[in-house]
Coordinates of C-alpha atoms and ligand atoms in Angstrom, one line a residue:
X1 CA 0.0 0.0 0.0
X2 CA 3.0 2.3 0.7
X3 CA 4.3 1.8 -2.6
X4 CA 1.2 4.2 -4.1
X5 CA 2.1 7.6 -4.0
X6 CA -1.3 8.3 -3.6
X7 CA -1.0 6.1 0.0
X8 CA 2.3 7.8 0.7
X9 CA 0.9 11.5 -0.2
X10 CA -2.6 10.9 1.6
X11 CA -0.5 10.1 4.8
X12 CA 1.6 13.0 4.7
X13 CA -1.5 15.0 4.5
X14 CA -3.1 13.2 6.9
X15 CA -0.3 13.5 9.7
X16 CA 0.9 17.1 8.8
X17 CA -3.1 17.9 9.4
X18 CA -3.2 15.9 12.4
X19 CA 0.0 17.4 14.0
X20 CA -1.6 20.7 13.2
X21 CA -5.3 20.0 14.6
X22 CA -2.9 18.3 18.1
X23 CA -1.2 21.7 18.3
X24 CA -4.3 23.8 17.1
X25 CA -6.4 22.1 19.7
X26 CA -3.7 22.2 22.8
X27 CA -3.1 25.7 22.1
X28 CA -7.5 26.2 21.9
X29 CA -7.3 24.3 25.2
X30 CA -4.4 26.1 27.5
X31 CA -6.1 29.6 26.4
X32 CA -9.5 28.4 26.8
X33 CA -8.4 27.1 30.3
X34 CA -6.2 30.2 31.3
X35 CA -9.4 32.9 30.3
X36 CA -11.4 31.0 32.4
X37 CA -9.3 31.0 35.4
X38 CA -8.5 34.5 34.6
X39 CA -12.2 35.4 35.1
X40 CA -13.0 33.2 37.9
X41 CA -9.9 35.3 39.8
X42 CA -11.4 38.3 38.3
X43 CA -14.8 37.9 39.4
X44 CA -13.5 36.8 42.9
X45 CA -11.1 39.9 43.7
X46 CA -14.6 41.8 41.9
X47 CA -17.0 40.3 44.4
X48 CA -14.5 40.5 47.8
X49 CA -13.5 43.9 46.7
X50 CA -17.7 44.9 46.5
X51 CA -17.9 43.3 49.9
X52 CA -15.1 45.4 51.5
X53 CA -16.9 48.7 50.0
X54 CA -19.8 47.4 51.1
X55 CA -19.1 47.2 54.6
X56 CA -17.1 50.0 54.1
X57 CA -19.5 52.7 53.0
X58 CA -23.0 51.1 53.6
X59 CA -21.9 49.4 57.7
X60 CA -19.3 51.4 58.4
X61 CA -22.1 54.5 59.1
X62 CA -24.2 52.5 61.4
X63 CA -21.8 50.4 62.7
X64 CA -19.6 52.6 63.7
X65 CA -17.0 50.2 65.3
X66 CA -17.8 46.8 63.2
X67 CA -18.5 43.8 65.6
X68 CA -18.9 40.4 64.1
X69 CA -22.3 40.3 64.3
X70 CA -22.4 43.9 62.0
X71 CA -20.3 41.6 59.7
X72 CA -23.0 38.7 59.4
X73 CA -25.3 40.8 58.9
X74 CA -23.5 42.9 56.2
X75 CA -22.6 39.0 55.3
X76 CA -27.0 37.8 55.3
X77 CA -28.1 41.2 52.8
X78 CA -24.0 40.5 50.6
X79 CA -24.4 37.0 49.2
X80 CA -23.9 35.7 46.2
X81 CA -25.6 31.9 45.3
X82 CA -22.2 30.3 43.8
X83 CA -19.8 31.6 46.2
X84 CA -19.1 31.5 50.0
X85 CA -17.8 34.9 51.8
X86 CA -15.9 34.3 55.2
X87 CA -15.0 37.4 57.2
X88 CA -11.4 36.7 59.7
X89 CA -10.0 39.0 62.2
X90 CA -6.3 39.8 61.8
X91 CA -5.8 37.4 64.9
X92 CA -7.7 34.8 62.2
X93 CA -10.3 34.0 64.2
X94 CA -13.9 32.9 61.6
X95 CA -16.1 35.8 62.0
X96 CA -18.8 35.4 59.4
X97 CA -19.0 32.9 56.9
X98 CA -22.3 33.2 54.0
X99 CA -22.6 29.3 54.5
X100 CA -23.5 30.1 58.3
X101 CA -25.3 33.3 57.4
X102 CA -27.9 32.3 54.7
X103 CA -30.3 30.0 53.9
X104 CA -29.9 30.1 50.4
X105 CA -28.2 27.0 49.6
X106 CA -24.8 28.1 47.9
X107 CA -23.7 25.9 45.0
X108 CA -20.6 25.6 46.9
X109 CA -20.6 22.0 47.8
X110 CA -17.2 21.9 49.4
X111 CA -14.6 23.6 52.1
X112 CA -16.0 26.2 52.9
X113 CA -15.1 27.1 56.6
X114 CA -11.3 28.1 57.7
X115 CA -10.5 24.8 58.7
X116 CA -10.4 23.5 55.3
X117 CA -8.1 26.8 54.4
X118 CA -4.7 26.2 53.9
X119 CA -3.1 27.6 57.4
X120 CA -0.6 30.1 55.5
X121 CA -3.0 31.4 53.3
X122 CA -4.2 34.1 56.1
X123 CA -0.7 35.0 57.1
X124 CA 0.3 35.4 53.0
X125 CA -3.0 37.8 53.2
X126 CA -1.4 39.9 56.0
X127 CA 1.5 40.2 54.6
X128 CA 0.6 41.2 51.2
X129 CA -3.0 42.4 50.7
X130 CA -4.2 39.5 48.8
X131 CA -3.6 36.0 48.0
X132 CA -4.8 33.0 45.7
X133 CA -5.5 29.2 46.1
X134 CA -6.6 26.3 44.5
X135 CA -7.9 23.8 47.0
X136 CA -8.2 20.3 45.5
X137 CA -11.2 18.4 45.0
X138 CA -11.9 17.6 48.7
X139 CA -15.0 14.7 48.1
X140 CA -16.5 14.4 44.8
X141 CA -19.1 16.7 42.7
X142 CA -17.5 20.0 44.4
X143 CA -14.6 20.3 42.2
X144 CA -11.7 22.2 43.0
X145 CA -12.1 25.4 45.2
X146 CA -10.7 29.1 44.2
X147 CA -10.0 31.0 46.6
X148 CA -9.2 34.3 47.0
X149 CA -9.0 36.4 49.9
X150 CA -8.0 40.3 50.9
X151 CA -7.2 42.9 53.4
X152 CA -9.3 45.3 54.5
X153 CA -9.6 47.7 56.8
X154 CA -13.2 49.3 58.4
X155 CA -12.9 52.0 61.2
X156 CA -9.8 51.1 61.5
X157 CA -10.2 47.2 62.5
X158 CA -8.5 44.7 60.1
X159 CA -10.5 42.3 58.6
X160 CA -9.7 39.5 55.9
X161 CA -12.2 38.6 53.3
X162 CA -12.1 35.7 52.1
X163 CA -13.8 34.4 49.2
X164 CA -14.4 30.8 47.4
X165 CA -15.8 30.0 44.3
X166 CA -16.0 26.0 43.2
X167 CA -14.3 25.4 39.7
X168 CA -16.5 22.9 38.9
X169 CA -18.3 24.8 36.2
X170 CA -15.2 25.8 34.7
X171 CA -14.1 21.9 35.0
X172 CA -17.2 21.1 33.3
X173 CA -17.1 23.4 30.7
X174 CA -13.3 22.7 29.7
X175 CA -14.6 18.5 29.8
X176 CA -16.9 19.2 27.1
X177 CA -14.3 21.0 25.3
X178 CA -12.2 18.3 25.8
X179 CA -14.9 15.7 24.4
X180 CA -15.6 18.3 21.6
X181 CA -12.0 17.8 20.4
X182 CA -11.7 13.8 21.2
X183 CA -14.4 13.5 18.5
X184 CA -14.0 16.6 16.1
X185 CA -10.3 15.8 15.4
X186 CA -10.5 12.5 14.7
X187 CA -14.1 13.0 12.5
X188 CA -11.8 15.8 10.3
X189 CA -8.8 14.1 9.7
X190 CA -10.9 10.8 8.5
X191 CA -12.7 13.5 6.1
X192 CA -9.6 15.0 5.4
X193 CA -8.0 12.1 4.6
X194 CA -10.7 10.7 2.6
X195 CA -10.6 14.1 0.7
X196 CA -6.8 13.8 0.3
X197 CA -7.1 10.3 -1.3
X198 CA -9.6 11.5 -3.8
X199 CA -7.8 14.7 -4.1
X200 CA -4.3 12.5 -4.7
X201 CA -6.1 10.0 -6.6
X202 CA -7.7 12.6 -9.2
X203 CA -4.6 14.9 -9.7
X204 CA -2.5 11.4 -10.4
X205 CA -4.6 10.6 -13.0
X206 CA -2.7 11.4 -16.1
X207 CA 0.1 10.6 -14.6
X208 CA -1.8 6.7 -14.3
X209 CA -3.0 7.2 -17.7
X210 CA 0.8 8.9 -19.5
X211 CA 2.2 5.4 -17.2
X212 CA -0.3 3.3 -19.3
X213 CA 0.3 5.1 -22.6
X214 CA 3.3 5.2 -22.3
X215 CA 4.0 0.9 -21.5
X216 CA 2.3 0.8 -25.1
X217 CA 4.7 2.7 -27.0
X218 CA 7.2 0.5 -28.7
X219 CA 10.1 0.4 -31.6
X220 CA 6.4 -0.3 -33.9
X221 CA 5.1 2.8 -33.1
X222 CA 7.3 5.2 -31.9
X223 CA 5.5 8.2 -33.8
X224 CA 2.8 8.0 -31.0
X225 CA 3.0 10.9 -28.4
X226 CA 1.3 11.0 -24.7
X227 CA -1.9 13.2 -24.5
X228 CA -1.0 16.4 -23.1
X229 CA -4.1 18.2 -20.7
X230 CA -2.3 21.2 -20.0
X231 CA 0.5 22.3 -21.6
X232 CA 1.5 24.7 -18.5
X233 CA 1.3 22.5 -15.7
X234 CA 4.0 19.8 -14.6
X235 CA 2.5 17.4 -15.5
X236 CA 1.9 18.6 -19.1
X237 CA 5.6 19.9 -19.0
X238 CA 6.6 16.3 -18.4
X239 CA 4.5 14.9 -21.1
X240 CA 6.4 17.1 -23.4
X241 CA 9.7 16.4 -22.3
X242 CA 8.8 12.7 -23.4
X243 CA 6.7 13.3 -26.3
X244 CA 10.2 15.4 -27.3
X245 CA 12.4 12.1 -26.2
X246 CA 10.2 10.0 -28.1
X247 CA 10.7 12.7 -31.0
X248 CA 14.2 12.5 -31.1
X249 CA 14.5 8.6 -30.4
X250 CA 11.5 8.6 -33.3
X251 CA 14.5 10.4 -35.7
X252 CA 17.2 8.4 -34.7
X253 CA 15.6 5.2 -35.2
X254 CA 14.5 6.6 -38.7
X255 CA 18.0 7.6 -39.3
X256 CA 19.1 4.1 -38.3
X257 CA 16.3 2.0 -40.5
X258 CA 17.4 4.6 -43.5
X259 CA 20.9 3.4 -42.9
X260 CA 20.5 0.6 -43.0
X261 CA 18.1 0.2 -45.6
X262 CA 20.8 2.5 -47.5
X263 CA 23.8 0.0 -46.8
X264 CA 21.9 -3.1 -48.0
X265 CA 20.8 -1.7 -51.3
X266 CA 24.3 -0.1 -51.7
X267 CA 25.4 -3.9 -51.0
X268 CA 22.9 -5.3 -52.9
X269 CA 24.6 -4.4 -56.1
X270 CA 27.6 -5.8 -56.1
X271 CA 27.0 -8.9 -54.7
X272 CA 24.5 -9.0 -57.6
X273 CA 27.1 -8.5 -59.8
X274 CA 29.4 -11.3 -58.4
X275 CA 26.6 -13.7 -58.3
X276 CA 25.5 -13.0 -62.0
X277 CA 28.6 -13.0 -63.1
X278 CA 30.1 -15.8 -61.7
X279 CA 27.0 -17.9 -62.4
X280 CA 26.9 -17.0 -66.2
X281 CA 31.2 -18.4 -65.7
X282 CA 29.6 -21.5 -64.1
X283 CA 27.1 -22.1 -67.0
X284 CA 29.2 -21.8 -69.7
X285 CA 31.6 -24.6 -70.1
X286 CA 33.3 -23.7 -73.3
X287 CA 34.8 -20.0 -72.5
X288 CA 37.9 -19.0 -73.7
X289 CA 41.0 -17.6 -70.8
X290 CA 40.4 -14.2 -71.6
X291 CA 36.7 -14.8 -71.0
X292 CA 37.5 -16.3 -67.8
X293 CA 40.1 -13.7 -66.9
X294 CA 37.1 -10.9 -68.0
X295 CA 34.6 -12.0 -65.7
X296 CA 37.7 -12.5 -62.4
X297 CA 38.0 -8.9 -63.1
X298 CA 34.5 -7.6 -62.7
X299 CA 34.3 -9.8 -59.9
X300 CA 37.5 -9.1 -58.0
X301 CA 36.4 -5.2 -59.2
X302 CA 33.7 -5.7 -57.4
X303 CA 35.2 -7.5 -54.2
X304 CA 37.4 -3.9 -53.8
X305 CA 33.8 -1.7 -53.8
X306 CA 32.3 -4.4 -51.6
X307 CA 35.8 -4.3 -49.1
X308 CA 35.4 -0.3 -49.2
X309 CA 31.9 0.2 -48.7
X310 CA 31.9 -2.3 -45.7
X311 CA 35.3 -0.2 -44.2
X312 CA 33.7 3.1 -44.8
X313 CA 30.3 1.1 -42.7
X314 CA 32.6 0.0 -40.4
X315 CA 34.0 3.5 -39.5
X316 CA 30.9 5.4 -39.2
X317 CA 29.3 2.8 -37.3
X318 CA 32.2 3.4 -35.0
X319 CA 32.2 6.9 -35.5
X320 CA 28.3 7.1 -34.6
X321 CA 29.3 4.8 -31.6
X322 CA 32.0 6.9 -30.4
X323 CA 34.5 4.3 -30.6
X324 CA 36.8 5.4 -33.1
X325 CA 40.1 5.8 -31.1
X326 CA 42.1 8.5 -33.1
X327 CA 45.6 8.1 -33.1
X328 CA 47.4 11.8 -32.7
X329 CA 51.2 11.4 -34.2
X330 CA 52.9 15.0 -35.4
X331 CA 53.6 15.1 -38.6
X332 CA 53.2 17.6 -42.1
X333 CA 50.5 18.4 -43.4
X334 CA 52.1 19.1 -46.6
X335 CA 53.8 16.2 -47.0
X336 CA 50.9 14.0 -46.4
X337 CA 48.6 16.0 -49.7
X338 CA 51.8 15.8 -51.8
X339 CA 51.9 12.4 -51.5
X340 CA 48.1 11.6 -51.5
X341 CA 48.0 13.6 -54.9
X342 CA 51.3 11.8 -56.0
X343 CA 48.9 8.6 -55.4
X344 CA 46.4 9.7 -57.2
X345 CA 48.4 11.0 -60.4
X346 CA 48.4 8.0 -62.2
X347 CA 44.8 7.6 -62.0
X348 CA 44.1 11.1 -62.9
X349 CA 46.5 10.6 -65.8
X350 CA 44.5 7.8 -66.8
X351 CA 41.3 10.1 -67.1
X352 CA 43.4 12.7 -68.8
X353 CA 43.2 15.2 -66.0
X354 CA 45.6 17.1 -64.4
X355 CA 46.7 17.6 -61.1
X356 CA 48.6 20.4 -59.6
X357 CA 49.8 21.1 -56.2
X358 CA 50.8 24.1 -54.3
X359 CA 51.8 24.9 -50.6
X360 CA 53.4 27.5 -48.6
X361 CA 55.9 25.3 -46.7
X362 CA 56.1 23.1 -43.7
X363 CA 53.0 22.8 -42.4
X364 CA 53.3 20.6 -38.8
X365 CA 50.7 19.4 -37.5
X366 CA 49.8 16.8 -34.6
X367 CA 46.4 14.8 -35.9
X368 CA 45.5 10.7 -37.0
X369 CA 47.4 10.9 -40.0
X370 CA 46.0 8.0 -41.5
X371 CA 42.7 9.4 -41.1
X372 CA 43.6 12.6 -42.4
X373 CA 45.4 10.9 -45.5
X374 CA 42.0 9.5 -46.0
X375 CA 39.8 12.7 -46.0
X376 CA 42.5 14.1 -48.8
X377 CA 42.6 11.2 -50.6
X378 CA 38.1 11.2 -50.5
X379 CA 38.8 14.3 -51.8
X380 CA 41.5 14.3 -54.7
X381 CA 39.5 11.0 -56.0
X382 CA 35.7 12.8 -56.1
X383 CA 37.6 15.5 -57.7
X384 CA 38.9 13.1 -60.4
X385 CA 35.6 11.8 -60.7
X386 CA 34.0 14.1 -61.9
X387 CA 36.1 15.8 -63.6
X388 CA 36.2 14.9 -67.4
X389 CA 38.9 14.8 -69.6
X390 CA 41.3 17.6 -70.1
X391 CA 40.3 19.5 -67.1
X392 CA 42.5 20.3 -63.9
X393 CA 42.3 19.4 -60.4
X394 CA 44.5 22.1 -58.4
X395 CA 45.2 21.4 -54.5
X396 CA 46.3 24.1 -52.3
X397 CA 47.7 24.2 -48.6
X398 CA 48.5 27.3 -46.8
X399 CA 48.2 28.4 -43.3
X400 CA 46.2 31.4 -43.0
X401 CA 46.6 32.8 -39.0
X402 CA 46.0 29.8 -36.8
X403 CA 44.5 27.7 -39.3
X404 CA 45.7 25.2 -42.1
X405 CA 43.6 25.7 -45.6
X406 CA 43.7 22.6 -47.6
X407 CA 41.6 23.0 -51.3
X408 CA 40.4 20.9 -53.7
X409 CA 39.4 23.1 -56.9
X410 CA 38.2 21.1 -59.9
X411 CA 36.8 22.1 -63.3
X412 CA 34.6 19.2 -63.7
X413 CA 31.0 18.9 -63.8
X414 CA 30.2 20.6 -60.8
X415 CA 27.1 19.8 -58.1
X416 CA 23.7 20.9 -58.7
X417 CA 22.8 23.9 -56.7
X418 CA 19.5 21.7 -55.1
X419 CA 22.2 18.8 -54.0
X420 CA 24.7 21.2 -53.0
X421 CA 23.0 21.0 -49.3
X422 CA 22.9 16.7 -49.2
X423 CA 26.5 15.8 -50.8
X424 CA 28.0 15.8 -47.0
X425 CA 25.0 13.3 -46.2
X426 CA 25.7 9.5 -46.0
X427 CA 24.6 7.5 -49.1
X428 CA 23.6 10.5 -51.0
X429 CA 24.8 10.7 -54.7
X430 CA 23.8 14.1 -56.8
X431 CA 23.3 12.1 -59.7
X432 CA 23.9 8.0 -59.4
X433 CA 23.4 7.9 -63.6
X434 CA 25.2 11.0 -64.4
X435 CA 28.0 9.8 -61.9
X436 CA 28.3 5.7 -62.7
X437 CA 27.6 6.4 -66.2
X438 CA 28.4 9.4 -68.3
X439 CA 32.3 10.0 -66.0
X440 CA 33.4 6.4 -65.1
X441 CA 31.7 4.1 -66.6
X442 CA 29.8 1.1 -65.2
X443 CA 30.9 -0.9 -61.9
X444 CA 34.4 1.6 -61.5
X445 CA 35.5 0.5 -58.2
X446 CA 36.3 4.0 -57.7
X447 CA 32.8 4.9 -57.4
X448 CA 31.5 5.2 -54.1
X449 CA 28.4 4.4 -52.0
X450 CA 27.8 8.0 -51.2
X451 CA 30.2 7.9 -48.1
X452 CA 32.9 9.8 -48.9
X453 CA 32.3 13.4 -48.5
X454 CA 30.2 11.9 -44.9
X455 CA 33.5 10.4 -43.6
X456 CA 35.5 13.4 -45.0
X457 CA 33.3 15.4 -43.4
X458 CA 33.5 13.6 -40.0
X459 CA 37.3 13.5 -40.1
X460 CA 37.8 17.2 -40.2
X461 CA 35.3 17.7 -37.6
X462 CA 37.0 15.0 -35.3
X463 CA 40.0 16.5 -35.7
X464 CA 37.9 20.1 -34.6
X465 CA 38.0 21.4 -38.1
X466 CA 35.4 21.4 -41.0
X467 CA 34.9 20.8 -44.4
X468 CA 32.5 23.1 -46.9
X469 CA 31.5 23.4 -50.0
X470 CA 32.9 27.0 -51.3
X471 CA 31.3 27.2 -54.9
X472 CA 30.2 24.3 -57.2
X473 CA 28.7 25.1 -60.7
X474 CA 29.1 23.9 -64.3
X475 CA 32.6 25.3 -64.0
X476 CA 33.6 23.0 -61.2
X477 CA 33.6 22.6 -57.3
X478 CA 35.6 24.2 -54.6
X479 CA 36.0 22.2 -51.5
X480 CA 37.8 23.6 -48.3
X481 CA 38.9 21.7 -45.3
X482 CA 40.2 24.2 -42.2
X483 CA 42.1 22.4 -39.7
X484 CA 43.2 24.5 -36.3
X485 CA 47.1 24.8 -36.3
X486 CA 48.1 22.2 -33.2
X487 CA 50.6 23.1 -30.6
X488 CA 54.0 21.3 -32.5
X489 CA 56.9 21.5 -30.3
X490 CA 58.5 18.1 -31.8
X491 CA 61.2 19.7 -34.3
X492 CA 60.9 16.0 -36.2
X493 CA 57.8 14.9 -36.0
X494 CA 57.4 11.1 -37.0
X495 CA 56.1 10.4 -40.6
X496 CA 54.5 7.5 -40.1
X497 CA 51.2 7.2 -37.2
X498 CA 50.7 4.4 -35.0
X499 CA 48.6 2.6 -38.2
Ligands
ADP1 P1 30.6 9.2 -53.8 O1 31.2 8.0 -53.1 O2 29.4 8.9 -54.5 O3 31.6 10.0 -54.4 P2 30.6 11.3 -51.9 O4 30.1 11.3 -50.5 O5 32.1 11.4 -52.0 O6 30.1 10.0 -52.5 O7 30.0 12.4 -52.7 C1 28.6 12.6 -52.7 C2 28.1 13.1 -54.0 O8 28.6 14.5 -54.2 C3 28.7 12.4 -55.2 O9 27.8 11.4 -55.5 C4 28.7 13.5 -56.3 O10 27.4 13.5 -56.9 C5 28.9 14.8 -55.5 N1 30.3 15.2 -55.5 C6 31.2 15.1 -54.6 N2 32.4 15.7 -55.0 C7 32.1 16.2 -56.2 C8 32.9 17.0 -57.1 N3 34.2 17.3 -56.9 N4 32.4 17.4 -58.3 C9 31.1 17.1 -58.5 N5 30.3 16.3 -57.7 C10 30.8 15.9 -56.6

């Protein structure tokens, strides 16, 4: 049951509430308890000091010198029905008492004569004018006894007035309050716990409900969002924050399924190829070497786009994984795109373009050469590509302030200007006929899955650089990789990385 936050929340409430009824109700009680005692000492010190003015200024005429009998019968025409008056001399001897004096039967059910007093409370009197006591309970139904008594002085005799009131009204009244609370605290925190739960219960609905929605959203049907009530309250908040998980987990998975679905049909071909063209091999039984040594070739062709389309998987899937380790050795820049395009110069020769290189010096920098070898060499062979015969391919690599500019200007066919945004994304191709077709030729190993420029891309960025498009037209394409000059202190930097 403690495992519901409704439970859990409905007993907070409940026991906050019920610590602050307990304190609410002790507080109720002491003040309740203290007035009351207040006003039976008020009404006490009120009714001795009426007596004492009494005898004072009504007795004091005709009895000139007070005698105890003056005092009775100041005592017979002074009483009150729910208190007793007793009259002492200062040598504390019981003059008058209203119990003695009157017929009227006082509700005073208790002590009232100065033997029950408690012997110092007379002395205390004398000494300071007045004093107070509680008597206790002395047999049952009288309740305890205030009492009050005072100095006063008529014709110049001392007398002490003593009066007693019984509490037992005030007991009685503070009982019922008592039994009030003993049954309305209890009645309001079972209401106000049964509110709470419903309360609890109510506002933890969605939550119930985003819970349940939520269980039914799978990898099928990741499009679905949670129903949001209100989009300004927490909980609507936190049914956006998951409707915008389940966005972005949505788009990754796409990304994924696309990938994939890319990689298969970009593996798809070649392995068509091979099979085809080793089963046509296999049916014919009367083929000549050079037939034989026609079809090895397409298929070992294809073998080298198969090998470099799975590598260039391989990486990104590593990349995307964040498991590429990348291997920092120092070495030149320079050196590494003169020898990428010294690679690369027989094949441009082949396609009767030509290659030119230019750079401003020694250019040291500390990155994964092998990867960065790779990014030129993506480069230099797109460039070569697409460039068609008798053009030029001119490479360039400068420092410029605290940066190292590496460009790859062609004059070949250029990009169109509504692919010019895609050609850094993985798998895409501007134009796969215009590319495999009208430039290469059919089943060039050269010719890429659309990976290149993505892995180019990646490499620059790993290495906290970037790669762009400048210009690409019919004219040809500019493409610039900026790499951030590293810290080289090694004078001679190794040539060759860990790879
Ligand atoms: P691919 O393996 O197909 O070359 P890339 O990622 O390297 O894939 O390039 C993506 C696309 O960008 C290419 O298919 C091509 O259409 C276009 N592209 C890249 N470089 C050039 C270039 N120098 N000139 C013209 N088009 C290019």
């Amino acid at each position: 049951m403690l495992d519901s936050v409704r439970a859990r929340l409905t007993l907070w409430y409940t026991g906050v509430l019920a610590l602050v009824l307990l304190i609410f109700a002790a507080a109720t009680y002491g003040f309740l308890s203290r007035l009351a005692t207040e006003r039976t000492d008020n009404s006490l010190v009120e009714s001795a000091n009426a007596f004492a003015s009494f005898i004072n200024n009504e007795r004091a005429d005709e009895v000139f010198s007070p005698t105890d009998s003056a005092v009775s019968e100041a005592l017979r025409e002074f009483h009150f029905t729910d208190r007793t008056f007793t009259v002492y001399d200062k040598t504390h001897r019981l003059i008058a008492s209203s119990d003695t004096v009157t017929n009227s039967r006082p509700k005073l059910r208790g002590p009232a004569s100065a033997t029950a007093l408690p012997p110092n409370l007379l002395g205390e009197v004398q000494r300071s004018g007045n004093a107070y006591v509680t008597l206790p309970e002395a047999k049952e139904d009288t309740g305890d006894i205030r009492v009050y008594g005072r100095l006063t002085k008529v014709n110049g005799r001392e007398f002490i007035i003593v009066v007693l009131r019984s509490l037992q009204d005030q007991d009685e009244m503070l009982e019922q309050l008592r039994t009030a609370l003993y049954i309305a605290i209890p009645l309001s925190l079972l209401v106000a716990s049964l509110g709470g739960y419903f309360l609890a219960r109510k506002s933890l609905a969605p939550v119930v409900m985003m819970g349940n929605k939520a269980a039914r959203i799978g990898a099928a049907n990741l499009h679905e969002r949670l129903p949001v009530a209100n989009e300004r309250d927490e909980l609507g908040r936190l049914a956006r924050v998951f409707n915008d998980l389940l966005a972005r987990l949505n788009d990754s998975f796409e990304q994924q399924r696309r990938f994939m679905a890319d990689a298969s049909h970009e593996l798809r071909t070649p392995v068509a190829v091979v099979r085809g063209e080793s089963e046509v091999v296999l049916s014919q039984t009367d083929r000549t070497p050079e037939d034989y040594r026609e079809s090895l070739a397409i298929v070992h062709d294809e073998g080298r786009r198969l090998t470099r389309i799975v590598e260039d998987l391989f990486m990104l899937a590593r990349a995307d994984a964040g498991q590429y380790q990348v291997r920092l050795s120092d070495f030149y820049l320079d050196e590494v795109v003169g020898e990428s395009v010294r690679a690369l110069r027989s094949l441009a020769a082949q396609r009767r373009v030509e290659m030119r290189y230019e750079t401003s010096g020694e250019l040291p920098l500390r990155a994964d050469e092998a990867l960065i070898r790779r990014m030129v060499v993506n480069l230099l062979d797109n460039a070569i590509k697409y460039t068609p015969a008798n053009g030029t391919v001119d490479v360039t690599c400068v420092r410029r302030g605290s940066q190292y500019l590496l460009t790859v200007a062609d004059t070949g066919i250029g990009i169109p200007s509504e692919a010019q945004p895609h050609v850094f994304e993985r798998f895409y191709r501007a134009d796969k006929a215009r590319s495999s077709a009208e430039v290469m030729g059919d089943h060039d190993p050269g010719s890429g899955a659309g990976l290149g420029l993505a892995i180019a891309r990646w490499i620059a960025e790993v290495h906290h650089g970037q790669l762009e498009l400048i210009r690409s037209d019919e004219t040809g394409s500019v493409f610039v990789v900026s790499l951030p000059v590293t810290d080289h202190n090694s004078k001679s930097p190794p040539k060759d990385s860990s790879n």
